[in-house]
PDB file of C-alpha atoms in Angstrom:
ATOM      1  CA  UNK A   1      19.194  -3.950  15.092  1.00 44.00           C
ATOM      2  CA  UNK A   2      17.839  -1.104  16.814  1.00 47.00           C
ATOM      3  CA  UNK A   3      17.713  -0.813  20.598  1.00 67.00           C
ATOM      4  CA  UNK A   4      14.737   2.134  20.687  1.00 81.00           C
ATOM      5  CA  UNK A   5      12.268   1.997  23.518  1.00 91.00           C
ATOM      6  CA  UNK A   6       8.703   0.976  22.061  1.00 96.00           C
ATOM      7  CA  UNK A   7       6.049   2.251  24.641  1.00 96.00           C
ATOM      8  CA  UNK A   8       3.102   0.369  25.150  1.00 97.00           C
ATOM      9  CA  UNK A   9      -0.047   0.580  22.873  1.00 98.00           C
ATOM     10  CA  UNK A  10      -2.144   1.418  25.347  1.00 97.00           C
ATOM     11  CA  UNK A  11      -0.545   5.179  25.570  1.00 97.00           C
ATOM     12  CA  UNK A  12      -1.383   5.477  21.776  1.00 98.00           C
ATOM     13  CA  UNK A  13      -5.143   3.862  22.242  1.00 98.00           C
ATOM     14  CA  UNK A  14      -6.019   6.349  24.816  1.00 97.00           C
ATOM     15  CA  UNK A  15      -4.978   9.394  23.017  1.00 97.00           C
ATOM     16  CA  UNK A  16      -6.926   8.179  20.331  1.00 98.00           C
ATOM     17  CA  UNK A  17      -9.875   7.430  22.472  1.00 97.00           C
ATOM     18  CA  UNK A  18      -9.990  11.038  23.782  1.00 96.00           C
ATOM     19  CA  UNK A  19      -9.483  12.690  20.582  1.00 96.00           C
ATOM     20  CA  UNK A  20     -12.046  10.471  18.822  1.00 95.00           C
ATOM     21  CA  UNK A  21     -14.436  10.418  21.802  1.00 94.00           C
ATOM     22  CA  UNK A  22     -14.838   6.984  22.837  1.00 96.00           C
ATOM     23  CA  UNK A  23     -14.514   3.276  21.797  1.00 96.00           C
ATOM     24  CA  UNK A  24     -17.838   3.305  19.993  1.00 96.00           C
ATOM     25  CA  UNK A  25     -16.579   5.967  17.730  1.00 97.00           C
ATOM     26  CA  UNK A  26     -12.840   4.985  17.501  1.00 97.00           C
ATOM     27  CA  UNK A  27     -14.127   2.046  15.920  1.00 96.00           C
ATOM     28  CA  UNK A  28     -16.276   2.562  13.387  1.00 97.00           C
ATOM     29  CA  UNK A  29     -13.212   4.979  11.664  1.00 97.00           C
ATOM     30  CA  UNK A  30     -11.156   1.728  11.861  1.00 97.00           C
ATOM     31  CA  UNK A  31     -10.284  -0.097   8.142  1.00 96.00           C
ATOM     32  CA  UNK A  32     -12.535  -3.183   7.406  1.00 94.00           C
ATOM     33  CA  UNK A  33     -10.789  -5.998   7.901  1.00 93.00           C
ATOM     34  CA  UNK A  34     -10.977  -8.123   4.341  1.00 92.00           C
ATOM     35  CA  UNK A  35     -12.221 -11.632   4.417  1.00 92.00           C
ATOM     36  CA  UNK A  36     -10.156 -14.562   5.039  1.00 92.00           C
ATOM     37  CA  UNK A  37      -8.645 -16.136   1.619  1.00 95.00           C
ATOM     38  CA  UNK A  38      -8.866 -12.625  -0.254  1.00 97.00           C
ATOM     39  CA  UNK A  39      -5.313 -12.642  -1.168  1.00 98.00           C
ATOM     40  CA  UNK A  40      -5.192 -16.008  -2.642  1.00 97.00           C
ATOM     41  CA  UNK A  41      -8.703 -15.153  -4.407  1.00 97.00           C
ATOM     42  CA  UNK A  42      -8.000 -11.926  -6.109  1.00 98.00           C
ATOM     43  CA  UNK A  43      -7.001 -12.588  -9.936  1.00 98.00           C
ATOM     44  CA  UNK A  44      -3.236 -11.418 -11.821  1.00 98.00           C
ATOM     45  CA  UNK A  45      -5.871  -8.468 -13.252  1.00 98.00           C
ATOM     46  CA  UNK A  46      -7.063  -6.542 -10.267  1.00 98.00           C
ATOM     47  CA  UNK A  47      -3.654  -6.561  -8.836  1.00 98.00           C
ATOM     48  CA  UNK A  48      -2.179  -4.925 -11.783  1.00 98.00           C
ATOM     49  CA  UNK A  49      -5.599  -2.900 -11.876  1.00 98.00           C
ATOM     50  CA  UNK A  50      -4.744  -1.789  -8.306  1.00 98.00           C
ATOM     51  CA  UNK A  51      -0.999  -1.522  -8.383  1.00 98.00           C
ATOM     52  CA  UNK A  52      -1.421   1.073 -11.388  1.00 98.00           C
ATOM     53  CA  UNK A  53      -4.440   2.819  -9.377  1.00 98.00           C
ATOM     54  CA  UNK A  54      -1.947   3.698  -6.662  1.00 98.00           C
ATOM     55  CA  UNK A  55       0.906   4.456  -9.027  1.00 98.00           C
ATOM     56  CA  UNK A  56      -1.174   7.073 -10.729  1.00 98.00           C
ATOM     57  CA  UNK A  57      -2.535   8.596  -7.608  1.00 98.00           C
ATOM     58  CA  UNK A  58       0.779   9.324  -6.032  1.00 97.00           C
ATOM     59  CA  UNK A  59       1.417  13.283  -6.152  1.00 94.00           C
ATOM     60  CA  UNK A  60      -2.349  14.064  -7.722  1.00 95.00           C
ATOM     61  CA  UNK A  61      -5.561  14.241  -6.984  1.00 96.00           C
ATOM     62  CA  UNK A  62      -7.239  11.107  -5.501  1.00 96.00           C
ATOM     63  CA  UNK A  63     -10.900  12.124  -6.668  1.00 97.00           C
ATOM     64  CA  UNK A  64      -9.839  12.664 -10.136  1.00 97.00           C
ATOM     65  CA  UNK A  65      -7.829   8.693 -10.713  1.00 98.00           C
ATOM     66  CA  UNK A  66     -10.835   7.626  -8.718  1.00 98.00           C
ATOM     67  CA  UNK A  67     -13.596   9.030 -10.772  1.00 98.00           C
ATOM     68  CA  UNK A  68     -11.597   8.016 -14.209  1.00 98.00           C
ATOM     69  CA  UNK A  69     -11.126   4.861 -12.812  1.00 98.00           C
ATOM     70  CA  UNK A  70     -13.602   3.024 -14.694  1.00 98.00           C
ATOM     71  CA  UNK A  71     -12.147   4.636 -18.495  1.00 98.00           C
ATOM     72  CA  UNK A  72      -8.595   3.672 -17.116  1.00 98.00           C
ATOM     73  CA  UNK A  73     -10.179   0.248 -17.068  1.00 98.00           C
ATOM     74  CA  UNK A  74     -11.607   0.367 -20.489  1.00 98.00           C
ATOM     75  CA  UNK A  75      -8.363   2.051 -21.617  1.00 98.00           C
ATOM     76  CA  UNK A  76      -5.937  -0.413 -19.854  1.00 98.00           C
ATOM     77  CA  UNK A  77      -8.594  -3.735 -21.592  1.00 97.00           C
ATOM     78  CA  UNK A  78      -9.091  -5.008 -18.080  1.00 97.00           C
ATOM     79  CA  UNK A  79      -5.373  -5.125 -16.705  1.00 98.00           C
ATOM     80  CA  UNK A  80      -4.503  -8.536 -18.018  1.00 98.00           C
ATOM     81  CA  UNK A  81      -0.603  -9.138 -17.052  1.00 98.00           C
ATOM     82  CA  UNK A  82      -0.218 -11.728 -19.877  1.00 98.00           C
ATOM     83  CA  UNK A  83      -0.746  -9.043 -22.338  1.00 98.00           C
ATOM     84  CA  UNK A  84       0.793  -5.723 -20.976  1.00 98.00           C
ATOM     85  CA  UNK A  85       4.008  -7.675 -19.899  1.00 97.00           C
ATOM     86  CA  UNK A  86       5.052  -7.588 -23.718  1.00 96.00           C
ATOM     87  CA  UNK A  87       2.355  -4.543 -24.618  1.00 97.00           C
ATOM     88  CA  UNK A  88       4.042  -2.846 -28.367  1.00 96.00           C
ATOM     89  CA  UNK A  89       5.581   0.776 -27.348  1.00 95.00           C
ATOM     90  CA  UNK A  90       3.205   1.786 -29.678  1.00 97.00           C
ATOM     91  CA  UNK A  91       0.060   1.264 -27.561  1.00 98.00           C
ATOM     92  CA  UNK A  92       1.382   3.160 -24.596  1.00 98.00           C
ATOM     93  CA  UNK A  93       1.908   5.910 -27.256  1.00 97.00           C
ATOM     94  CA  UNK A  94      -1.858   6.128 -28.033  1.00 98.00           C
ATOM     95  CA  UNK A  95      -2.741   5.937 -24.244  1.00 98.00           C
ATOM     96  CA  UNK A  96      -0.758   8.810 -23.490  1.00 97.00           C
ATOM     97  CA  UNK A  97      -3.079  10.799 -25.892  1.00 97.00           C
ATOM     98  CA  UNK A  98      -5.724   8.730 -24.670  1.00 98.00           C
ATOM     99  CA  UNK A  99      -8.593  11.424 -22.849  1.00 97.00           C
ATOM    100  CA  UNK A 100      -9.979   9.326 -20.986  1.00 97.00           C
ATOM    101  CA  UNK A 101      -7.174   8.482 -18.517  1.00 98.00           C
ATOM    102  CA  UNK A 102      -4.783  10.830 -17.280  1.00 97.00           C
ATOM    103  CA  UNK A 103      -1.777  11.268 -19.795  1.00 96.00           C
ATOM    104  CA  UNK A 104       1.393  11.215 -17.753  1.00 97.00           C
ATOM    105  CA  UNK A 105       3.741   8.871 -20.069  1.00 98.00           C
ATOM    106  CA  UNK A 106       6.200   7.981 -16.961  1.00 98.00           C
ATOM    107  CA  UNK A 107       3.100   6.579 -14.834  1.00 98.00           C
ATOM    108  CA  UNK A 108       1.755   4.432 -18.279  1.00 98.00           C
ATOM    109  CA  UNK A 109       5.191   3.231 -18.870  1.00 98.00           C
ATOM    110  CA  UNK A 110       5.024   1.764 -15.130  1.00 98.00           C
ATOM    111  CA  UNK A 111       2.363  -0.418 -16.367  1.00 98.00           C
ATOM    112  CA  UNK A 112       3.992  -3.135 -18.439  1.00 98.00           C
ATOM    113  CA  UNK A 113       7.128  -2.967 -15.840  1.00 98.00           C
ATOM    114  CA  UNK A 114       4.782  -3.856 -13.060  1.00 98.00           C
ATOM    115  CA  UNK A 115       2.800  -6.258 -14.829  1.00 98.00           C
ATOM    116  CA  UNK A 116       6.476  -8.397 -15.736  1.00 98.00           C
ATOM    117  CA  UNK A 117       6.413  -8.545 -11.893  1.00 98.00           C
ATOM    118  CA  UNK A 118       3.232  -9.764 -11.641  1.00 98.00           C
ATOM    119  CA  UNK A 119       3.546 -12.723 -13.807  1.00 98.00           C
ATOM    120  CA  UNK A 120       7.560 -13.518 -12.298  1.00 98.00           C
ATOM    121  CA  UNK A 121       5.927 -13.545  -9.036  1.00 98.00           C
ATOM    122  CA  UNK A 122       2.557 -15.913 -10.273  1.00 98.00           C
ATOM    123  CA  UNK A 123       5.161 -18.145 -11.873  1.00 97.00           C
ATOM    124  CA  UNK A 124       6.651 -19.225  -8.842  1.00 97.00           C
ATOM    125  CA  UNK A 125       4.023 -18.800  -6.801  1.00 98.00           C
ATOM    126  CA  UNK A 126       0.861 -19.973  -8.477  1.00 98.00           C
ATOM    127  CA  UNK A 127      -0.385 -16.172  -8.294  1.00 98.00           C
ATOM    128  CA  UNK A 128       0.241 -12.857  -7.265  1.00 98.00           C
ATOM    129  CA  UNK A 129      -2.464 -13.313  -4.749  1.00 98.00           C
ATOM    130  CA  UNK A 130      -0.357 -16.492  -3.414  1.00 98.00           C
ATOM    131  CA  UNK A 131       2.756 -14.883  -3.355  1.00 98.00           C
ATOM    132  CA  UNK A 132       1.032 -11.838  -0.854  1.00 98.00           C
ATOM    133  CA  UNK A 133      -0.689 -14.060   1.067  1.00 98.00           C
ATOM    134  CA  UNK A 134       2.899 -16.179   1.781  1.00 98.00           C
ATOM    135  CA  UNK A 135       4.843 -13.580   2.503  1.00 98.00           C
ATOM    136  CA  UNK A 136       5.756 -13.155   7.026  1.00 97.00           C
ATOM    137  CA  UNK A 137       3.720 -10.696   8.328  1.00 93.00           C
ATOM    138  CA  UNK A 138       5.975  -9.492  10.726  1.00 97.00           C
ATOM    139  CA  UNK A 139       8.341  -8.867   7.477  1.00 98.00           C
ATOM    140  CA  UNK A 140       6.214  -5.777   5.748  1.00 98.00           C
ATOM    141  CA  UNK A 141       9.232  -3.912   4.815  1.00 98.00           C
ATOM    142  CA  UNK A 142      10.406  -6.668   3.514  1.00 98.00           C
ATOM    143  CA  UNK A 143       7.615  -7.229   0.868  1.00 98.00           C
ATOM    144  CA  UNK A 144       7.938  -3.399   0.575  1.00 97.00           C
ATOM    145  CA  UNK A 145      11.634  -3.378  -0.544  1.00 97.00           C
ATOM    146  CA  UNK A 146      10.439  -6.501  -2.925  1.00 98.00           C
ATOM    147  CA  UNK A 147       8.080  -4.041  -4.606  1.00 98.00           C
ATOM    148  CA  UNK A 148      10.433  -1.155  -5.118  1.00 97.00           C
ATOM    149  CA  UNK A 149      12.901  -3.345  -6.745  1.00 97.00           C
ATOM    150  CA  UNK A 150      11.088  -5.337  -8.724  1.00 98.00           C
ATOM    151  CA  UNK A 151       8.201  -2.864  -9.810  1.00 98.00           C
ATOM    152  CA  UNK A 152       8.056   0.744 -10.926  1.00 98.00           C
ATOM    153  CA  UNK A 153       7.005   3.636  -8.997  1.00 98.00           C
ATOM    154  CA  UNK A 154       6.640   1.954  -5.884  1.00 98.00           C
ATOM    155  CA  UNK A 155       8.642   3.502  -3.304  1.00 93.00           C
ATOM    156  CA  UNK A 156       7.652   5.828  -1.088  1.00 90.00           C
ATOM    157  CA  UNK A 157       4.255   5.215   0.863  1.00 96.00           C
ATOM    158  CA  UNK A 158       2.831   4.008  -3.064  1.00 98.00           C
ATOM    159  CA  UNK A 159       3.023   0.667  -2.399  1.00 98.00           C
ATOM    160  CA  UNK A 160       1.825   0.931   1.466  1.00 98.00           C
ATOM    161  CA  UNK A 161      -1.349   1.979   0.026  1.00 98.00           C
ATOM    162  CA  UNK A 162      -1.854  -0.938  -2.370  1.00 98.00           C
ATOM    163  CA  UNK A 163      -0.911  -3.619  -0.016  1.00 98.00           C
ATOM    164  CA  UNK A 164      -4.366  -1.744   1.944  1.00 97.00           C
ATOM    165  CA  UNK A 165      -6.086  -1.857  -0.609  1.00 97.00           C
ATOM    166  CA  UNK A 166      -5.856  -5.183  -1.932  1.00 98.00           C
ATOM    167  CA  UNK A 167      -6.338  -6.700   1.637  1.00 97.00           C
ATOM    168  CA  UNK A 168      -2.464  -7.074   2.955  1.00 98.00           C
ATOM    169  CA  UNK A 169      -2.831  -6.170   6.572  1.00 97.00           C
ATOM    170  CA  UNK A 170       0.152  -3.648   6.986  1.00 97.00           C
ATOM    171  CA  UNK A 171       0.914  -0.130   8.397  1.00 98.00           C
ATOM    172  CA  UNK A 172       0.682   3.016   6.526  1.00 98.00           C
ATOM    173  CA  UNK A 173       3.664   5.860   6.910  1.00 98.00           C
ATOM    174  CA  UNK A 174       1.066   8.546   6.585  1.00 97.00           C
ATOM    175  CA  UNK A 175       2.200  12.273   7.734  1.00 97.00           C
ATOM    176  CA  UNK A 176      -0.008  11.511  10.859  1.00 98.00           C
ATOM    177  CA  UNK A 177       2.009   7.872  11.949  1.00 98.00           C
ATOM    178  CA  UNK A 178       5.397   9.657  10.958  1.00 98.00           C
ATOM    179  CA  UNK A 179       4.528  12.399  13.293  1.00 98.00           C
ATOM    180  CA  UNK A 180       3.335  10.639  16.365  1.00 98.00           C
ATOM    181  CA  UNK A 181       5.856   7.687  16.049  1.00 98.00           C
ATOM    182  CA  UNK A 182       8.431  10.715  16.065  1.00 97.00           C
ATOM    183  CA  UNK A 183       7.543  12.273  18.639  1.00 97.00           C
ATOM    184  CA  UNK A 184       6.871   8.889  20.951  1.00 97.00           C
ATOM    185  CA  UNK A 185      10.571   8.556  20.505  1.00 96.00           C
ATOM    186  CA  UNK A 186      10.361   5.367  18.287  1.00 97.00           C
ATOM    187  CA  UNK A 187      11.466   6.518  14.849  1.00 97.00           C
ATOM    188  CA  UNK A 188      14.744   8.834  14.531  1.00 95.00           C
ATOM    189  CA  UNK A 189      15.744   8.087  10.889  1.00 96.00           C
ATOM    190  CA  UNK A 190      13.560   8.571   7.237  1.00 96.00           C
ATOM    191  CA  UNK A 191      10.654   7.336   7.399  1.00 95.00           C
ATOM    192  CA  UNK A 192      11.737   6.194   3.360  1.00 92.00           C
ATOM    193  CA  UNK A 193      15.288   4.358   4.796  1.00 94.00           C
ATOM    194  CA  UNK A 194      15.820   0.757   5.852  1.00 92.00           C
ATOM    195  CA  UNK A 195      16.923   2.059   9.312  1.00 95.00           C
ATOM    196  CA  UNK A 196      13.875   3.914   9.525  1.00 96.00           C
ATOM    197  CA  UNK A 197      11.242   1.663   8.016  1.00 96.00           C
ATOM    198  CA  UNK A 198      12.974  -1.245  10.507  1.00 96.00           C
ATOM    199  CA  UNK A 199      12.405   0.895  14.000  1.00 97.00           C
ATOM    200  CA  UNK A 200       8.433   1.152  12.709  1.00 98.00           C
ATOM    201  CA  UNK A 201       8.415  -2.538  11.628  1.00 98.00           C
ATOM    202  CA  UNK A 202       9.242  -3.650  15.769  1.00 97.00           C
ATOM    203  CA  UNK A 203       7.044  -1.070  16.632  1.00 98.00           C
ATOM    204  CA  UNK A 204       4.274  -2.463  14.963  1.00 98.00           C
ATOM    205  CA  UNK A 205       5.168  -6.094  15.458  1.00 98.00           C
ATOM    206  CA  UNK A 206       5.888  -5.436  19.228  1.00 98.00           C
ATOM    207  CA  UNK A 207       2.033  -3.996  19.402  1.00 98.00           C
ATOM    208  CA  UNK A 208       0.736  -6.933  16.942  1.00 98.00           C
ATOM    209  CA  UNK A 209       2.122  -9.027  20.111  1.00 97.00           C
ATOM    210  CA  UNK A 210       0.858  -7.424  22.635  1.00 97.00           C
ATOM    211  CA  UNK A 211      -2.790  -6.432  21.458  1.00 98.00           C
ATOM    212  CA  UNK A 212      -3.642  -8.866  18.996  1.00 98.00           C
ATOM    213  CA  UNK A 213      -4.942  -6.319  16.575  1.00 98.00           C
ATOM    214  CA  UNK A 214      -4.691  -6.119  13.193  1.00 98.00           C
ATOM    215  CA  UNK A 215      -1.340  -3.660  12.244  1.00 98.00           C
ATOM    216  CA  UNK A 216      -3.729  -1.296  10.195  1.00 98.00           C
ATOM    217  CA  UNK A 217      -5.833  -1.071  12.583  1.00 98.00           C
ATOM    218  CA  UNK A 218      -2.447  -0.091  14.900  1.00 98.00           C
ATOM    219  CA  UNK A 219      -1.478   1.829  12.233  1.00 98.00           C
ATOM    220  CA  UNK A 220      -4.758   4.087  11.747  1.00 98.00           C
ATOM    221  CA  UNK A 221      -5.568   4.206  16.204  1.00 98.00           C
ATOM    222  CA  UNK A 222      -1.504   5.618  15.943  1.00 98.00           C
ATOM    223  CA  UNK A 223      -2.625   8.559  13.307  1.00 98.00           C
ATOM    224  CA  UNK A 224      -5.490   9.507  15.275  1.00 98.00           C
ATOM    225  CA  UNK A 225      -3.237  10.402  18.258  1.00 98.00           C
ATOM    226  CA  UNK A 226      -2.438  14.152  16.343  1.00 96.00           C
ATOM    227  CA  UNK A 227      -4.131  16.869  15.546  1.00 83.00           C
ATOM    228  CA  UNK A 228      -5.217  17.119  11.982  1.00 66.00           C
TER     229      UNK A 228
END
């Protein structure tokens, strides 16, 4: 394991609070903090729903997936796992000359793959939801190298985002984090590798610790400590 020197949060809290100009305001650009039990409450559906949301904003336009979002839903019947685990080929061939959703064949091909691991993971587990909310904490890129191998299209910071969104409390690699973890000295490999991925994971858990604060809100105070 690696031996880096984690410096205290406080250093990254007051950048943050000078460059944001006080608590009041550092605050109120924090993430909300989802309520207890979300996890376990959020049905098989809206995780594939969400999953697929992230895969298909990776490398485009957020406000375009985000506007569509509500054809991709009509398109996509609702995201029920059950039925796109085993979906004909010949579906995904009329949704990728389907208008209303954008019509990128490799992203609508990820959607069967990732609903298969949606439904292995609710078999053991109960639920997707129950399977999330059991997996360590402390353990992110764990559940991150989970995703990449059993999903599709979830490497990079892809499946970072959807564990945000669907209430996971975790860190996000943005350009931002990379920067200012990199230049505090804490992370000297990818940000993409096990080796690197590991040096942010005791970062974060080291803070967790010492604060008692949520890692994304860690993870967002760290961003705000560079210029953007």
């Amino acid at each position: 394991m690696s031996t880096i020197k984690i410096p205290s949060f406080s250093e990254f809290h007051d950048q943050a609070l000078m460059r944001k100009g006080g608590e009041q305001t550092l605050q109120a650009l924090l993430p909300k903090l989802p309520e207890p039990g979300v996890l376990d409450a959020t049905g098989d559906d809206r995780y594939l729903s969400e999953v697929t949301r992230c895969v298909f904003k990776a490398g485009f336009v957020w406000r375009v997936i985000e506007n569509k979002w509500p054809d991709f839903e009509a398109a996509f019947h609702g995201f029920v796992p059950a039925y796109w685990q085993q979906v004909p080929p010949e579906v995904l061939e009329e949704l990728a000359a389907d208008e209303r959703i954008v019509r990128n064949m490799q992203k609508i091909r990820t959607v069967p793959e990732n609903a298969r691991m949606i439904m292995d993971a609710a078999r053991d587990h109960g639920s997707f939801g129950n399977f999330l909310a059991q997996w360590p904490h402390d353990d992110q890129v764990g559940l991150l190298m989970w995703l990449k191998r059993n999903g599709a299209r979830l490497g990079g910071n892809t499946a970072q985002y959807f564990l945000r969104r669907v209430g996971w409390d975790g860190f996000i690699l943005s350009r931002d984090v990379v920067t200012a973890l990199t230049r505090a000295g804490i992370l000297n490999a990818s940000a993409t590798s096990r080796k690197g991925l590991t040096q942010v994971q005791q970062a974060f858990n080291q803070w967790h610790r010492q604060t008692g604060l949520p890692v994304s809100h860690l993870s967002r105070i760290v961003s705000f400590t560079v210029d953007n």
